[in-house]
PDB file of C-alpha atoms in Angstrom:
ATOM      1  CA  MET A   1     -28.397 -36.514  -4.585  1.00  0.00           C
ATOM      2  CA  ALA A   2     -25.948 -37.768  -1.915  1.00  0.00           C
ATOM      3  CA  ARG A   3     -23.131 -38.695  -4.527  1.00  0.00           C
ATOM      4  CA  LYS A   4     -23.318 -35.197  -6.348  1.00  0.00           C
ATOM      5  CA  ASN A   5     -22.762 -33.269  -2.617  1.00  0.00           C
ATOM      6  CA  LYS A   6     -19.873 -35.546  -2.080  1.00  0.00           C
ATOM      7  CA  ASP A   7     -18.325 -34.961  -5.354  1.00  0.00           C
ATOM      8  CA  LYS A   8     -19.030 -31.056  -4.424  1.00  0.00           C
ATOM      9  CA  VAL A   9     -17.528 -31.513  -1.263  1.00  0.00           C
ATOM     10  CA  ALA A  10     -14.601 -33.715  -2.582  1.00  0.00           C
ATOM     11  CA  ALA A  11     -14.336 -30.376  -5.135  1.00  0.00           C
ATOM     12  CA  TYR A  12     -13.991 -28.078  -2.662  1.00  0.00           C
ATOM     13  CA  GLN A  13     -11.409 -29.939  -0.574  1.00  0.00           C
ATOM     14  CA  ARG A  14      -9.268 -29.955  -3.949  1.00  0.00           C
ATOM     15  CA  ALA A  15      -9.846 -26.281  -4.576  1.00  0.00           C
ATOM     16  CA  LEU A  16      -8.659 -25.553  -0.922  1.00  0.00           C
ATOM     17  CA  GLU A  17      -5.355 -27.391  -1.958  1.00  0.00           C
ATOM     18  CA  PHE A  18      -4.805 -24.775  -5.174  1.00  0.00           C
ATOM     19  CA  TYR A  19      -6.299 -21.853  -3.027  1.00  0.00           C
ATOM     20  CA  VAL A  20      -2.667 -20.455  -1.635  1.00  0.00           C
ATOM     21  CA  GLU A  21      -0.937 -21.566  -5.007  1.00  0.00           C
ATOM     22  CA  GLU A  22      -3.030 -19.314  -6.749  1.00  0.00           C
ATOM     23  CA  LEU A  23      -3.023 -16.568  -4.285  1.00  0.00           C
ATOM     24  CA  ALA A  24       0.789 -16.980  -4.164  1.00  0.00           C
ATOM     25  CA  ILE A  25       0.844 -16.604  -7.891  1.00  0.00           C
ATOM     26  CA  GLU A  26      -2.035 -13.548  -7.886  1.00  0.00           C
ATOM     27  CA  LEU A  27       0.441 -11.995  -5.497  1.00  0.00           C
ATOM     28  CA  LEU A  28       3.373 -12.751  -7.557  1.00  0.00           C
ATOM     29  CA  ASN A  29       1.865 -11.352 -10.398  1.00  0.00           C
ATOM     30  CA  ARG A  30       0.453  -8.021  -8.949  1.00  0.00           C
ATOM     31  CA  ILE A  31       4.101  -7.268  -7.908  1.00  0.00           C
ATOM     32  CA  ASN A  32       5.730  -7.798 -10.689  1.00  0.00           C
ATOM     33  CA  ALA A  33       3.299  -5.718 -12.653  1.00  0.00           C
ATOM     34  CA  ARG A  34       4.432  -2.678 -10.420  1.00  0.00           C
ATOM     35  CA  THR A  35       7.818  -3.330 -10.054  1.00  0.00           C
ATOM     36  CA  PRO A  36       9.598  -0.594 -12.068  1.00  0.00           C
ATOM     37  CA  TYR A  37      12.524  -1.861 -14.219  1.00  0.00           C
ATOM     38  CA  ARG A  38      15.802  -0.614 -15.877  1.00  0.00           C
ATOM     39  CA  SER A  39      18.085  -3.182 -16.486  1.00  0.00           C
ATOM     40  CA  GLY A  40      15.209  -5.530 -15.257  1.00  0.00           C
ATOM     41  CA  TYR A  41      17.291  -7.285 -12.418  1.00  0.00           C
ATOM     42  CA  MET A  42      15.025  -6.278  -9.539  1.00  0.00           C
ATOM     43  CA  LEU A  43      12.245  -7.445 -11.295  1.00  0.00           C
ATOM     44  CA  SER A  44      13.722 -10.825 -12.172  1.00  0.00           C
ATOM     45  CA  ARG A  45      14.395 -11.124  -8.206  1.00  0.00           C
ATOM     46  CA  ASN A  46      10.741 -11.030  -7.027  1.00  0.00           C
ATOM     47  CA  ASP A  47      10.077 -14.658  -5.624  1.00  0.00           C
ATOM     48  CA  VAL A  48       7.033 -15.665  -3.784  1.00  0.00           C
ATOM     49  CA  SER A  49       7.156 -19.171  -1.917  1.00  0.00           C
ATOM     50  CA  ILE A  50       4.790 -21.195   0.396  1.00  0.00           C
ATOM     51  CA  GLU A  51       5.696 -21.980   3.813  1.00  0.00           C
ATOM     52  CA  PRO A  52       4.988 -25.327   5.188  1.00  0.00           C
ATOM     53  CA  ASN A  53       2.481 -24.027   7.505  1.00  0.00           C
ATOM     54  CA  GLY A  54       0.688 -22.289   4.825  1.00  0.00           C
ATOM     55  CA  ASP A  55       1.968 -18.543   4.889  1.00  0.00           C
ATOM     56  CA  ILE A  56       2.967 -16.919   1.350  1.00  0.00           C
ATOM     57  CA  THR A  57       6.484 -15.208   1.517  1.00  0.00           C
ATOM     58  CA  PHE A  58       7.648 -12.498  -0.180  1.00  0.00           C
ATOM     59  CA  ARG A  59      11.225 -11.938  -1.129  1.00  0.00           C
ATOM     60  CA  ASN A  60      13.374 -10.151  -3.521  1.00  0.00           C
ATOM     61  CA  ASP A  61      17.305 -10.387  -3.147  1.00  0.00           C
ATOM     62  CA  ALA A  62      17.952  -7.160  -5.293  1.00  0.00           C
ATOM     63  CA  PRO A  63      20.188  -4.903  -2.638  1.00  0.00           C
ATOM     64  CA  TYR A  64      18.673  -2.066  -3.711  1.00  0.00           C
ATOM     65  CA  PHE A  65      14.999  -3.410  -3.357  1.00  0.00           C
ATOM     66  CA  ASP A  66      14.424  -1.507  -0.183  1.00  0.00           C
ATOM     67  CA  PHE A  67      15.498   1.821  -1.392  1.00  0.00           C
ATOM     68  CA  VAL A  68      12.892   1.409  -4.442  1.00  0.00           C
ATOM     69  CA  ASN A  69      10.059   0.198  -2.254  1.00  0.00           C
ATOM     70  CA  ASN A  70      10.448   2.414   0.661  1.00  0.00           C
ATOM     71  CA  GLY A  71      12.424   5.197  -0.601  1.00  0.00           C
ATOM     72  CA  THR A  72      15.218   7.374   0.693  1.00  0.00           C
ATOM     73  CA  GLU A  73      15.924  10.631   1.625  1.00  0.00           C
ATOM     74  CA  LEU A  74      16.587  11.623  -2.108  1.00  0.00           C
ATOM     75  CA  GLN A  75      13.708   9.368  -3.508  1.00  0.00           C
ATOM     76  CA  PRO A  76      10.383   8.803  -2.593  1.00  0.00           C
ATOM     77  CA  PRO A  77       8.816   5.218  -1.890  1.00  0.00           C
ATOM     78  CA  GLN A  78       7.106   3.431  -4.405  1.00  0.00           C
ATOM     79  CA  ARG A  79       5.560   0.858  -1.904  1.00  0.00           C
ATOM     80  CA  ILE A  80       5.120  -1.474  -4.728  1.00  0.00           C
ATOM     81  CA  VAL A  81       4.425  -4.409  -1.647  1.00  0.00           C
ATOM     82  CA  GLU A  82       2.220  -2.158   0.456  1.00  0.00           C
ATOM     83  CA  SER A  83      -0.295  -1.235  -2.421  1.00  0.00           C
ATOM     84  CA  VAL A  84      -0.382  -4.906  -3.875  1.00  0.00           C
ATOM     85  CA  LEU A  85      -1.444  -6.122  -0.219  1.00  0.00           C
ATOM     86  CA  LEU A  86      -4.403  -3.267  -0.104  1.00  0.00           C
ATOM     87  CA  GLU A  87      -5.939  -5.703  -2.483  1.00  0.00           C
ATOM     88  CA  LYS A  88      -6.096  -8.487  -0.648  1.00  0.00           C
ATOM     89  CA  GLU A  89      -9.595  -9.095  -0.753  1.00  0.00           C
ATOM     90  CA  ASP A  90      -9.713  -8.711  -4.493  1.00  0.00           C
ATOM     91  CA  MET A  91      -6.937 -11.126  -5.097  1.00  0.00           C
ATOM     92  CA  ALA A  92      -8.195 -13.809  -2.746  1.00  0.00           C
ATOM     93  CA  LYS A  93     -11.858 -13.569  -4.708  1.00  0.00           C
ATOM     94  CA  ILE A  94      -9.676 -14.272  -7.787  1.00  0.00           C
ATOM     95  CA  ALA A  95      -7.672 -17.031  -6.257  1.00  0.00           C
ATOM     96  CA  TRP A  96     -10.685 -18.971  -5.229  1.00  0.00           C
ATOM     97  CA  GLN A  97     -12.315 -18.985  -8.314  1.00  0.00           C
ATOM     98  CA  ARG A  98      -9.403 -19.873  -9.816  1.00  0.00           C
ATOM     99  CA  ALA A  99      -8.897 -22.993  -7.585  1.00  0.00           C
ATOM    100  CA  LEU A 100     -12.583 -23.641  -8.091  1.00  0.00           C
ATOM    101  CA  VAL A 101     -12.030 -24.025 -11.825  1.00  0.00           C
ATOM    102  CA  ARG A 102      -8.790 -26.172 -11.251  1.00  0.00           C
ATOM    103  CA  ALA A 103     -10.486 -28.578  -8.834  1.00  0.00           C
ATOM    104  CA  ARG A 104     -13.388 -29.325 -11.153  1.00  0.00           C
TER     105      ARG A 104
ATOM    106  CA  MET B   1     -12.539  12.213  -7.337  1.00  0.00           C
ATOM    107  CA  ILE B   2      -9.312  10.971  -6.186  1.00  0.00           C
ATOM    108  CA  TYR B   3      -7.602  14.818  -6.630  1.00  0.00           C
ATOM    109  CA  GLU B   4     -10.309  15.642  -3.669  1.00  0.00           C
ATOM    110  CA  ILE B   5      -9.348  12.864  -1.750  1.00  0.00           C
ATOM    111  CA  GLN B   6      -5.410  14.059  -1.825  1.00  0.00           C
ATOM    112  CA  GLN B   7      -6.505  17.771  -1.134  1.00  0.00           C
ATOM    113  CA  ALA B   8      -8.582  16.107   1.808  1.00  0.00           C
ATOM    114  CA  PHE B   9      -5.445  14.598   3.388  1.00  0.00           C
ATOM    115  CA  GLU B  10      -3.202  17.094   2.473  1.00  0.00           C
ATOM    116  CA  ALA B  11      -5.369  19.918   4.119  1.00  0.00           C
ATOM    117  CA  GLU B  12      -5.858  17.166   7.468  1.00  0.00           C
ATOM    118  CA  LEU B  13      -1.709  17.060   7.583  1.00  0.00           C
ATOM    119  CA  ALA B  14      -1.483  20.851   7.290  1.00  0.00           C
ATOM    120  CA  SER B  15      -3.818  21.479   9.976  1.00  0.00           C
ATOM    121  CA  PHE B  16      -2.085  19.196  12.430  1.00  0.00           C
ATOM    122  CA  LEU B  17       1.422  20.242  11.162  1.00  0.00           C
ATOM    123  CA  ALA B  18      -0.042  24.266  11.799  1.00  0.00           C
ATOM    124  CA  ASN B  19       1.733  24.529  15.127  1.00  0.00           C
ATOM    125  CA  GLU B  20       4.928  22.495  14.358  1.00  0.00           C
ATOM    126  CA  ASP B  21       7.954  23.783  12.458  1.00  0.00           C
ATOM    127  CA  VAL B  22       7.593  21.512   9.780  1.00  0.00           C
ATOM    128  CA  GLN B  23       7.805  22.252   5.720  1.00  0.00           C
ATOM    129  CA  VAL B  24       5.176  20.162   4.066  1.00  0.00           C
ATOM    130  CA  VAL B  25       6.787  18.896   0.517  1.00  0.00           C
ATOM    131  CA  ALA B  26       4.597  18.370  -2.214  1.00  0.00           C
ATOM    132  CA  GLU B  27       4.919  15.164  -4.420  1.00  0.00           C
ATOM    133  CA  ASN B  28       6.257  16.853  -6.980  1.00  0.00           C
ATOM    134  CA  GLN B  29       8.809  18.837  -5.348  1.00  0.00           C
ATOM    135  CA  ALA B  30      12.493  17.579  -4.296  1.00  0.00           C
ATOM    136  CA  VAL B  31      13.241  17.959  -0.976  1.00  0.00           C
ATOM    137  CA  PRO B  32      16.052  20.804  -0.425  1.00  0.00           C
ATOM    138  CA  THR B  33      19.669  19.068   0.224  1.00  0.00           C
ATOM    139  CA  THR B  34      20.968  22.496   1.208  1.00  0.00           C
ATOM    140  CA  ASN B  35      18.505  23.473   3.748  1.00  0.00           C
ATOM    141  CA  LEU B  36      18.242  21.009   6.372  1.00  0.00           C
ATOM    142  CA  GLY B  37      15.191  21.945   8.210  1.00  0.00           C
ATOM    143  CA  LYS B  38      12.394  19.555   9.333  1.00  0.00           C
ATOM    144  CA  PHE B  39      10.305  18.474   6.345  1.00  0.00           C
ATOM    145  CA  ALA B  40       7.101  16.305   5.501  1.00  0.00           C
ATOM    146  CA  ARG B  41       7.323  14.686   2.271  1.00  0.00           C
ATOM    147  CA  VAL B  42       4.020  13.463   1.157  1.00  0.00           C
ATOM    148  CA  LYS B  43       3.097  10.848  -1.609  1.00  0.00           C
ATOM    149  CA  HIS B  44       0.056   9.433  -2.610  1.00  0.00           C
ATOM    150  CA  ILE B  45      -0.174   5.854  -3.793  1.00  0.00           C
ATOM    151  CA  ILE B  46      -3.306   4.477  -5.536  1.00  0.00           C
ATOM    152  CA  SER B  47      -4.375   0.871  -5.217  1.00  0.00           C
ATOM    153  CA  GLN B  48      -5.990  -0.724  -8.307  1.00  0.00           C
ATOM    154  CA  PRO B  49      -8.023   1.301 -10.768  1.00  0.00           C
ATOM    155  CA  ALA B  50     -11.575   1.514 -10.519  1.00  0.00           C
ATOM    156  CA  PRO B  51     -13.583  -1.120 -11.789  1.00  0.00           C
ATOM    157  CA  ALA B  52     -15.866  -0.158 -14.662  1.00  0.00           C
ATOM    158  CA  THR B  53     -19.279  -0.900 -13.783  1.00  0.00           C
ATOM    159  CA  TYR B  54     -22.887  -0.382 -14.907  1.00  0.00           C
ATOM    160  CA  GLY B  55     -23.885   1.824 -12.936  1.00  0.00           C
ATOM    161  CA  SER B  56     -22.948  -0.062  -9.502  1.00  0.00           C
ATOM    162  CA  THR B  57     -24.234   1.599  -6.565  1.00  0.00           C
ATOM    163  CA  THR B  58     -21.034   0.317  -4.333  1.00  0.00           C
ATOM    164  CA  TYR B  59     -17.947   1.975  -5.226  1.00  0.00           C
ATOM    165  CA  THR B  60     -14.718   1.456  -3.322  1.00  0.00           C
ATOM    166  CA  ARG B  61     -11.156   2.505  -4.121  1.00  0.00           C
ATOM    167  CA  LYS B  62      -7.932   1.995  -1.749  1.00  0.00           C
ATOM    168  CA  GLY B  63      -4.711   3.759  -1.290  1.00  0.00           C
ATOM    169  CA  ILE B  64      -2.293   4.989   1.105  1.00  0.00           C
ATOM    170  CA  PHE B  65      -1.315   8.443   2.077  1.00  0.00           C
ATOM    171  CA  GLU B  66       2.437   8.432   2.952  1.00  0.00           C
ATOM    172  CA  VAL B  67       3.867  11.493   5.066  1.00  0.00           C
ATOM    173  CA  ASP B  68       8.059  10.807   5.359  1.00  0.00           C
ATOM    174  CA  LEU B  69       9.123  12.897   8.094  1.00  0.00           C
ATOM    175  CA  MET B  70      12.372  14.194   7.408  1.00  0.00           C
ATOM    176  CA  PHE B  71      14.480  15.673  10.458  1.00  0.00           C
ATOM    177  CA  PRO B  72      18.389  16.661  10.951  1.00  0.00           C
ATOM    178  CA  LEU B  73      20.209  13.559  11.843  1.00  0.00           C
ATOM    179  CA  GLY B  74      21.298  13.958  15.874  1.00  0.00           C
ATOM    180  CA  LYS B  75      19.136  14.919  18.935  1.00  0.00           C
ATOM    181  CA  THR B  76      16.214  15.088  16.945  1.00  0.00           C
ATOM    182  CA  ASP B  77      15.483  11.651  16.242  1.00  0.00           C
ATOM    183  CA  ALA B  78      13.488  11.232  19.395  1.00  0.00           C
ATOM    184  CA  GLU B  79      11.206  14.391  18.215  1.00  0.00           C
ATOM    185  CA  ALA B  80      10.609  12.694  14.936  1.00  0.00           C
ATOM    186  CA  ALA B  81       9.577   9.465  16.185  1.00  0.00           C
ATOM    187  CA  GLN B  82       7.521  11.429  18.448  1.00  0.00           C
ATOM    188  CA  LEU B  83       5.527  13.374  16.110  1.00  0.00           C
ATOM    189  CA  ALA B  84       5.391  10.301  13.773  1.00  0.00           C
ATOM    190  CA  ASP B  85       3.398   8.721  16.601  1.00  0.00           C
ATOM    191  CA  ALA B  86       1.256  11.649  17.272  1.00  0.00           C
ATOM    192  CA  LEU B  87       0.507  11.675  13.235  1.00  0.00           C
ATOM    193  CA  ALA B  88      -0.728   8.063  13.066  1.00  0.00           C
ATOM    194  CA  ALA B  89      -2.405   8.198  16.119  1.00  0.00           C
ATOM    195  CA  HIS B  90      -4.193  11.505  14.650  1.00  0.00           C
ATOM    196  CA  PHE B  91      -5.014  10.362  11.503  1.00  0.00           C
ATOM    197  CA  GLY B  92      -5.959   6.301  12.849  1.00  0.00           C
ATOM    198  CA  GLY B  93      -8.689   8.533  15.284  1.00  0.00           C
ATOM    199  CA  LEU B  94     -10.129  10.670  12.305  1.00  0.00           C
ATOM    200  CA  GLY B  95     -13.006   8.270  11.315  1.00  0.00           C
ATOM    201  CA  SER B  96     -14.179   9.236   8.127  1.00  0.00           C
ATOM    202  CA  ILE B  97     -13.885  12.382   5.904  1.00  0.00           C
ATOM    203  CA  SER B  98     -16.584  13.407   3.670  1.00  0.00           C
ATOM    204  CA  VAL B  99     -15.431  14.398   0.098  1.00  0.00           C
ATOM    205  CA  THR B 100     -18.058  15.494  -2.528  1.00  0.00           C
ATOM    206  CA  VAL B 101     -17.621  15.990  -6.097  1.00  0.00           C
ATOM    207  CA  GLY B 102     -20.134  17.511  -8.110  1.00  0.00           C
ATOM    208  CA  THR B 103     -23.167  15.662  -6.930  1.00  0.00           C
ATOM    209  CA  SER B 104     -21.466  12.828  -6.067  1.00  0.00           C
ATOM    210  CA  ALA B 105     -20.767  12.326  -2.160  1.00  0.00           C
ATOM    211  CA  TYR B 106     -17.971   9.755  -0.817  1.00  0.00           C
ATOM    212  CA  SER B 107     -17.158   8.656   2.494  1.00  0.00           C
ATOM    213  CA  VAL B 108     -13.212   8.054   2.740  1.00  0.00           C
ATOM    214  CA  SER B 109     -12.160   6.246   5.891  1.00  0.00           C
ATOM    215  CA  VAL B 110      -8.976   5.670   7.230  1.00  0.00           C
ATOM    216  CA  ASP B 111      -8.235   1.588   7.779  1.00  0.00           C
ATOM    217  CA  LEU B 112      -4.689   1.762   9.356  1.00  0.00           C
ATOM    218  CA  ALA B 113      -2.644   4.399  10.303  1.00  0.00           C
ATOM    219  CA  TYR B 114       1.019   3.060  11.189  1.00  0.00           C
ATOM    220  CA  ARG B 115       4.551   4.340  11.610  1.00  0.00           C
ATOM    221  CA  SER B 116       6.610   2.172   9.336  1.00  0.00           C
ATOM    222  CA  THR B 117      10.618   1.630  10.031  1.00  0.00           C
ATOM    223  CA  ALA B 118      12.529   4.662  10.194  1.00  0.00           C
ATOM    224  CA  TYR B 119      15.870   4.718   8.665  1.00  0.00           C
ATOM    225  CA  PRO B 120      18.747   7.300   9.016  1.00  0.00           C
ATOM    226  CA  GLY B 121      19.596   8.947   5.537  1.00  0.00           C
ATOM    227  CA  GLU B 122      22.730  10.775   5.074  1.00  0.00           C
ATOM    228  CA  VAL B 123      21.674  13.874   6.454  1.00  0.00           C
ATOM    229  CA  ARG B 124      18.325  13.193   7.546  1.00  0.00           C
ATOM    230  CA  PHE B 125      16.672  10.957   9.954  1.00  0.00           C
ATOM    231  CA  VAL B 126      13.527   9.380   8.170  1.00  0.00           C
ATOM    232  CA  VAL B 127      10.097   8.310   9.411  1.00  0.00           C
ATOM    233  CA  PRO B 128       7.489   7.010   7.240  1.00  0.00           C
ATOM    234  CA  VAL B 129       4.062   7.127   8.477  1.00  0.00           C
ATOM    235  CA  LEU B 130       1.474   5.198   6.270  1.00  0.00           C
ATOM    236  CA  ILE B 131      -2.157   6.108   6.311  1.00  0.00           C
ATOM    237  CA  ASN B 132      -4.218   3.493   4.456  1.00  0.00           C
ATOM    238  CA  TRP B 133      -7.473   4.203   3.394  1.00  0.00           C
ATOM    239  CA  ARG B 134     -10.703   3.080   1.605  1.00  0.00           C
ATOM    240  CA  VAL B 135     -12.783   5.525  -0.095  1.00  0.00           C
ATOM    241  CA  ARG B 136     -16.685   4.114  -0.438  1.00  0.00           C
ATOM    242  CA  THR B 137     -20.288   5.761  -2.197  1.00  0.00           C
ATOM    243  CA  ALA B 138     -21.651   7.601   0.981  1.00  0.00           C
TER     244      ALA B 138
END
């Protein structure tokens, strides 16, 4: 019994390590799914990285990303990033489930 | 249901702007480039589709109601910023709106209302106000 619990604790610890990674993947997938494309350049520049302190950073260095996401005077905003961030609870649940599966 | 929520937010915005000289531009309309008046462009952004359930008792959806205040460049920048703050404060303090569709009742609450980064366009100063909402079965 004690051994079983020990295994479980070890599995959770491993899952915690995978969690941030899974969360970053889920975030990138959702942003990619909503990024509009014509040539595909902006879509290809979506990038997510994990900082040493555990923060997840999203970057897109296409020069016109701001114009698409935040809109301009002449075109309405898409709010790609903001609308994905609204789903953070769902993303957290999915990421945790995937992390648990990986930690098995 | 989502249309009733849009209507509720737009009605709330219209009542807020009733005494202001600001014209509301709907999502499917272009902001006139010749008329340099004051405009509020609205956009509804719905997050994720509603999950299919076998009659779940809880129902939640989230979205953003965005109001872009577009004021002519120049002296009115401060005025636009001031109105944006007032708008965010108004929607932030709204609590919840009840929406009834047929026999179903929903409660729409504002999670977060904030002013985003303002930027000068070619001829107008634009201040986006983002109103994050969440709907639940009442």
